[in-house]
Short mmCIF file of C-alpha atoms and ligand atoms in Angstrom, two decimals:
data_model
loop_
_atom_site.label_atom_id
_atom_site.label_comp_id
_atom_site.label_asym_id
_atom_site.label_seq_id
_atom_site.Cartn_x
_atom_site.Cartn_y
_atom_site.Cartn_z
CA MET J 262 6.16 -2.59 -31.65
CA ARG J 263 8.45 -5.25 -29.99
CA SER J 264 7.60 -7.59 -28.37
CA LYS J 265 8.52 -8.53 -25.03
CA ILE J 266 9.25 -12.39 -24.69
CA VAL J 267 10.12 -14.77 -21.46
CA ALA J 268 11.17 -18.58 -22.81
CA GLY J 269 12.64 -21.04 -20.87
CA ASN J 270 14.83 -23.25 -22.32
CA TRP J 271 14.94 -26.37 -20.33
CA LYS J 272 17.97 -27.92 -22.21
CA MET J 273 17.94 -31.95 -20.86
CA ASN J 274 15.50 -31.85 -17.75
CA LYS J 275 12.21 -33.14 -17.62
CA ASN J 276 10.61 -36.59 -18.54
CA LEU J 277 7.18 -37.09 -19.74
CA ALA J 278 5.65 -37.83 -16.33
CA GLU J 279 7.32 -33.53 -14.76
CA THR J 280 7.08 -32.18 -18.22
CA GLU J 281 3.35 -32.98 -18.09
CA ALA J 282 3.25 -31.99 -14.47
CA LEU J 283 5.73 -28.66 -14.74
CA LEU J 284 3.02 -27.15 -17.73
CA ASN J 285 -0.21 -28.25 -15.52
CA GLN J 286 1.51 -25.93 -12.74
CA LEU J 287 2.56 -23.33 -15.05
CA SER J 288 -0.76 -22.98 -17.32
CA ALA J 289 -2.69 -22.34 -13.42
CA LYS J 290 -0.34 -20.54 -12.00
CA MET J 291 -0.19 -17.87 -15.11
CA THR J 292 -1.52 -14.30 -14.90
CA ASP J 293 -2.59 -12.19 -17.36
CA THR J 294 1.00 -11.15 -19.18
CA LYS J 295 1.55 -8.77 -20.96
CA ALA J 296 5.75 -10.68 -22.37
CA GLU J 297 4.43 -13.99 -24.70
CA VAL J 298 5.93 -17.07 -22.56
CA MET J 299 7.50 -19.84 -23.88
CA VAL J 300 8.49 -23.30 -22.93
CA ALA J 301 11.84 -25.46 -24.87
CA PRO J 302 11.23 -28.55 -23.30
CA THR J 303 12.79 -31.93 -24.61
CA TYR J 304 12.47 -32.98 -28.36
CA VAL J 305 9.77 -36.18 -27.82
CA ASN J 306 8.04 -34.05 -25.11
CA LEU J 307 6.94 -31.91 -27.41
CA THR J 308 3.99 -32.80 -28.26
CA ALA J 309 3.09 -33.51 -24.96
CA ALA J 310 3.34 -30.42 -23.90
CA LYS J 311 1.45 -29.32 -27.01
CA ASN J 312 -1.46 -30.68 -25.92
CA ALA J 313 -1.14 -30.02 -22.05
CA LEU J 314 -1.65 -25.92 -23.34
CA LYS J 315 -3.54 -26.61 -24.95
CA SER J 316 -5.86 -24.19 -23.18
CA SER J 317 -2.72 -21.96 -22.61
CA SER J 318 -0.90 -18.52 -24.23
CA ILE J 319 1.72 -20.61 -22.92
CA GLN J 320 3.42 -21.31 -26.99
CA VAL J 321 5.88 -24.39 -26.60
CA ILE J 322 9.27 -24.11 -28.83
CA ALA J 323 11.85 -26.55 -30.41
CA GLN J 324 15.41 -26.49 -28.16
CA ASN J 325 17.14 -26.62 -32.25
CA MET J 326 16.60 -28.71 -35.97
CA HIS J 327 19.21 -29.90 -38.44
CA PHE J 328 18.89 -27.15 -41.74
CA ALA J 329 18.72 -30.37 -43.59
CA GLU J 330 15.64 -31.18 -45.67
CA SER J 331 15.27 -34.32 -44.59
CA GLY J 332 18.20 -37.17 -45.08
CA ALA J 333 21.40 -40.04 -43.15
CA TYR J 334 21.90 -37.31 -40.54
CA THR J 335 20.82 -40.21 -37.58
CA GLY J 336 19.47 -38.36 -33.88
CA GLU J 337 18.59 -34.93 -35.85
CA ILE J 338 15.58 -33.28 -36.51
CA SER J 339 14.35 -30.88 -39.16
CA ALA J 340 11.94 -28.00 -39.97
CA ASP J 341 9.36 -29.93 -41.63
CA MET J 342 9.44 -32.05 -38.12
CA LEU J 343 8.40 -29.83 -35.83
CA LEU J 344 5.93 -27.88 -37.56
CA GLY J 345 4.59 -31.25 -38.36
CA ILE J 346 3.84 -31.29 -34.49
CA GLY J 347 2.76 -27.58 -34.69
CA VAL J 348 5.75 -25.61 -33.40
CA ASP J 349 7.37 -23.45 -35.74
CA THR J 350 9.22 -21.13 -33.11
CA VAL J 351 12.85 -22.93 -32.40
CA ILE J 352 15.56 -21.58 -30.71
CA ILE J 353 19.04 -21.76 -32.92
CA GLY J 354 22.81 -21.37 -31.16
CA HIS J 355 22.42 -21.92 -28.30
CA SER J 356 25.78 -22.34 -26.49
CA GLU J 357 25.62 -25.58 -25.12
CA ARG J 358 24.68 -26.43 -28.79
CA ARG J 359 28.15 -24.29 -30.33
CA ALA J 360 30.88 -25.50 -26.88
CA TYR J 361 29.70 -29.45 -26.83
CA PHE J 362 28.41 -29.61 -30.38
CA GLY J 363 30.44 -28.03 -32.56
CA GLU J 364 27.97 -25.33 -34.07
CA THR J 365 30.56 -23.44 -35.73
CA ASP J 366 29.08 -19.06 -37.24
CA GLU J 367 29.06 -20.95 -40.56
CA ILE J 368 26.62 -24.34 -39.62
CA LEU J 369 24.49 -21.21 -37.71
CA ALA J 370 22.95 -19.80 -40.88
CA LYS J 371 22.60 -22.51 -42.29
CA LYS J 372 19.27 -23.61 -39.42
CA VAL J 373 18.42 -19.86 -39.78
CA LYS J 374 18.30 -19.83 -43.15
CA ALA J 375 16.81 -23.55 -43.22
CA ALA J 376 13.80 -22.16 -40.68
CA LEU J 377 13.58 -18.76 -42.17
CA ALA J 378 13.24 -20.73 -46.13
CA LYS J 379 10.12 -23.11 -43.70
CA ASN J 380 9.32 -19.96 -42.13
CA MET J 381 9.71 -20.92 -38.95
CA ARG J 382 10.06 -18.29 -36.00
CA VAL J 383 14.16 -17.82 -34.90
CA MET J 384 15.59 -17.20 -31.98
CA PHE J 385 18.37 -16.43 -32.22
CA CYS J 386 21.25 -17.60 -29.42
CA PHE J 387 25.02 -15.70 -28.90
CA GLY J 388 26.48 -14.12 -26.36
CA GLU J 389 31.32 -13.66 -26.25
CA GLU J 390 33.65 -16.07 -23.14
CA LEU J 391 34.83 -15.09 -19.86
CA ALA J 392 38.04 -14.26 -21.44
CA ASP J 393 36.16 -11.91 -24.13
CA ARG J 394 35.17 -10.44 -21.68
CA LYS J 395 37.66 -10.11 -19.75
CA SER J 396 40.23 -9.43 -22.85
CA ASP J 397 37.47 -6.44 -23.63
CA ASN J 398 36.67 -8.26 -26.80
CA HIS J 399 33.20 -8.98 -25.90
CA PHE J 400 31.75 -6.46 -28.34
CA ALA J 401 33.73 -7.89 -31.31
CA VAL J 402 33.03 -11.04 -30.33
CA VAL J 403 29.18 -10.46 -30.04
CA GLU J 404 29.27 -8.68 -33.39
CA SER J 405 31.17 -11.27 -35.40
CA GLN J 406 28.62 -13.89 -34.12
CA LEU J 407 25.38 -11.28 -34.99
CA LYS J 408 26.99 -10.70 -38.29
CA ASN J 409 27.87 -15.14 -39.17
CA GLY J 410 25.09 -16.00 -38.46
CA LEU J 411 22.29 -13.24 -39.13
CA LEU J 412 23.39 -10.05 -41.32
CA ASN J 413 23.32 -12.41 -44.08
CA LEU J 414 19.65 -12.31 -44.04
CA GLU J 415 16.56 -10.18 -46.25
CA THR J 416 15.48 -6.76 -44.43
CA SER J 417 12.36 -9.35 -44.48
CA ASP J 418 13.58 -12.06 -42.86
CA TRP J 419 14.34 -9.82 -39.92
CA SER J 420 10.09 -10.58 -38.88
CA LYS J 421 10.41 -13.58 -37.88
CA ILE J 422 14.27 -13.53 -35.90
CA VAL J 423 14.47 -12.87 -31.95
CA LEU J 424 18.07 -12.04 -30.41
CA ALA J 425 18.99 -13.66 -27.11
CA TYR J 426 22.40 -12.67 -26.19
CA GLU J 427 23.30 -15.31 -23.56
CA PRO J 428 26.94 -14.36 -22.43
CA VAL J 429 28.51 -17.63 -21.75
CA TRP J 430 29.37 -16.43 -18.35
CA ALA J 431 26.41 -16.15 -17.04
CA ILE J 432 24.78 -19.58 -17.85
CA GLY J 433 23.87 -21.24 -15.54
CA THR J 434 26.69 -20.14 -12.94
CA GLY J 435 25.03 -17.77 -10.74
CA GLU J 436 26.98 -15.38 -11.55
CA THR J 437 24.52 -12.62 -14.53
CA ALA J 438 25.61 -9.47 -15.84
CA SER J 439 24.62 -6.83 -14.07
CA PRO J 440 21.19 -4.43 -15.87
CA GLU J 441 24.14 -1.96 -17.35
CA GLN J 442 26.73 -4.12 -18.85
CA ALA J 443 22.92 -6.47 -20.05
CA GLN J 444 21.46 -2.45 -21.05
CA GLU J 445 24.92 -1.71 -22.73
CA MET J 446 25.09 -4.91 -24.74
CA HIS J 447 21.54 -4.51 -26.01
CA ALA J 448 22.24 -1.13 -27.22
CA PHE J 449 25.78 -1.92 -28.81
CA ILE J 450 23.51 -4.56 -29.99
CA ARG J 451 20.57 -2.95 -31.85
CA LYS J 452 22.36 -0.40 -32.94
CA THR J 453 24.91 -2.86 -34.92
CA ILE J 454 21.90 -3.83 -36.62
CA THR J 455 20.84 -0.57 -37.28
CA ASN J 456 24.20 0.38 -39.56
CA ALA J 457 24.42 -3.20 -40.95
CA VAL J 458 20.54 -3.55 -42.57
CA ASN J 459 18.61 -0.58 -41.18
CA ALA J 460 16.19 1.62 -37.31
CA ASP J 461 13.56 -0.70 -38.51
CA VAL J 462 14.91 -3.26 -37.65
CA ALA J 463 16.73 -2.87 -34.77
CA ASN J 464 14.19 -1.39 -33.27
CA ASN J 465 11.16 -3.63 -33.87
CA VAL J 466 13.93 -6.95 -32.52
CA SER J 467 12.51 -8.21 -29.83
CA ILE J 468 16.38 -8.13 -28.09
CA LEU J 469 16.59 -10.71 -24.89
CA TYR J 470 19.19 -11.02 -21.90
CA GLY J 471 19.66 -14.88 -20.69
CA GLY J 472 22.07 -16.23 -17.75
CA SER J 473 21.50 -16.78 -14.69
CA VAL J 474 17.86 -14.45 -14.47
CA LYS J 475 16.31 -15.33 -11.12
CA PRO J 476 13.76 -14.55 -9.54
CA ASN J 477 15.08 -11.90 -6.87
CA ASN J 478 17.14 -10.05 -10.25
CA ALA J 479 14.71 -10.34 -13.20
CA GLU J 480 12.53 -6.55 -12.64
CA GLU J 481 15.89 -5.42 -12.80
CA ILE J 482 17.69 -6.52 -15.80
CA PHE J 483 13.59 -6.22 -17.39
CA SER J 484 13.86 -2.67 -16.82
CA LYS J 485 16.57 -1.54 -18.84
CA PRO J 486 14.73 0.01 -22.36
CA ASP J 487 17.04 -2.77 -24.13
CA VAL J 488 15.92 -5.51 -23.04
CA ASP J 489 12.66 -7.08 -24.31
CA GLY J 490 12.51 -10.73 -21.87
CA GLY J 491 14.80 -12.82 -20.99
CA LEU J 492 15.81 -16.47 -22.26
CA ILE J 493 15.27 -18.51 -18.38
CA GLY J 494 17.26 -21.58 -17.94
CA GLY J 495 17.39 -23.60 -14.39
CA ALA J 496 14.78 -20.45 -13.26
CA ALA J 497 12.32 -22.37 -15.71
CA LEU J 498 12.61 -25.49 -14.03
CA VAL J 499 10.39 -24.31 -11.69
CA ALA J 500 7.13 -23.39 -11.19
CA ASP J 501 6.83 -20.79 -9.55
CA ASP J 502 10.26 -18.62 -10.04
CA PHE J 503 9.45 -19.12 -14.25
CA ILE J 504 5.90 -17.13 -13.01
CA THR J 505 8.03 -14.88 -10.83
CA ILE J 506 9.72 -13.47 -13.82
CA ILE J 507 7.19 -13.80 -16.20
CA ASN J 508 4.89 -11.75 -14.13
CA ALA J 509 8.63 -9.27 -14.14
CA ILE J 510 8.39 -8.66 -17.00
O1 LIG Z 782 21.07 -21.76 -20.75
C1 LIG Z 782 20.00 -20.36 -20.92
C2 LIG Z 782 18.66 -20.61 -21.18
O2 LIG Z 782 18.81 -20.83 -22.76
C3 LIG Z 782 20.57 -20.02 -19.31
O3 LIG Z 782 20.15 -20.83 -18.56
P1 LIG Z 782 20.88 -19.85 -16.87
O4 LIG Z 782 19.77 -19.44 -16.03
O5 LIG Z 782 20.26 -21.10 -16.26
O6 LIG Z 782 21.82 -19.95 -16.13
#
């Protein structure tokens, strides 16, 4: 059975005091949920976030990491550094990393390998741009992102993978893929994995949708059979909104 997951990607938002305040609000307001709940604050606040969530089931995850073990990579963070502070899940391949930091499929495949080699869980993000969708090229783009990033993994690695389909045109724009568009793509992703790996792996991998998920549209998106939860940006920065989205699972 695949997990339901709601994760908040905080991006470059919230200083230390704001991080603690938001997490305190979240833990106070959280009620029982079927979903695994995760938050991804900025690196410098990961330890403080872990401490603030000590008695909570909310998991703290990282937004990115480097593929090298260690070395002369100024400004970068390794898997060991994350594991050393008790963070064992990492987002890899976010469209903002691809667009603003030059992260190619090749770099991302190396990051995925490096994280898996340390037994970390990987939340792998991918999704087409508006031009791809307009030219009806979105399935091909998604297939190639999956293939280049993930499809050469060992079958056993897949238990450590969570997928996050995030159409770039829906991120931070207020424009959401319709529940039908999300379902159509998620089903395509599952079919691609069935063909490339096997049906078991495809059925067991959680596929999250990301892109302008809000309290008023979460329930409809999450109701689709191949949508296993969401990766939330803006709405994860407001406690009541994030809680409503979690409860929509
Ligand atoms: O990029 C996202 C999550 O990683 C989605 O961001 P928004 O929810 O702000 O559109």
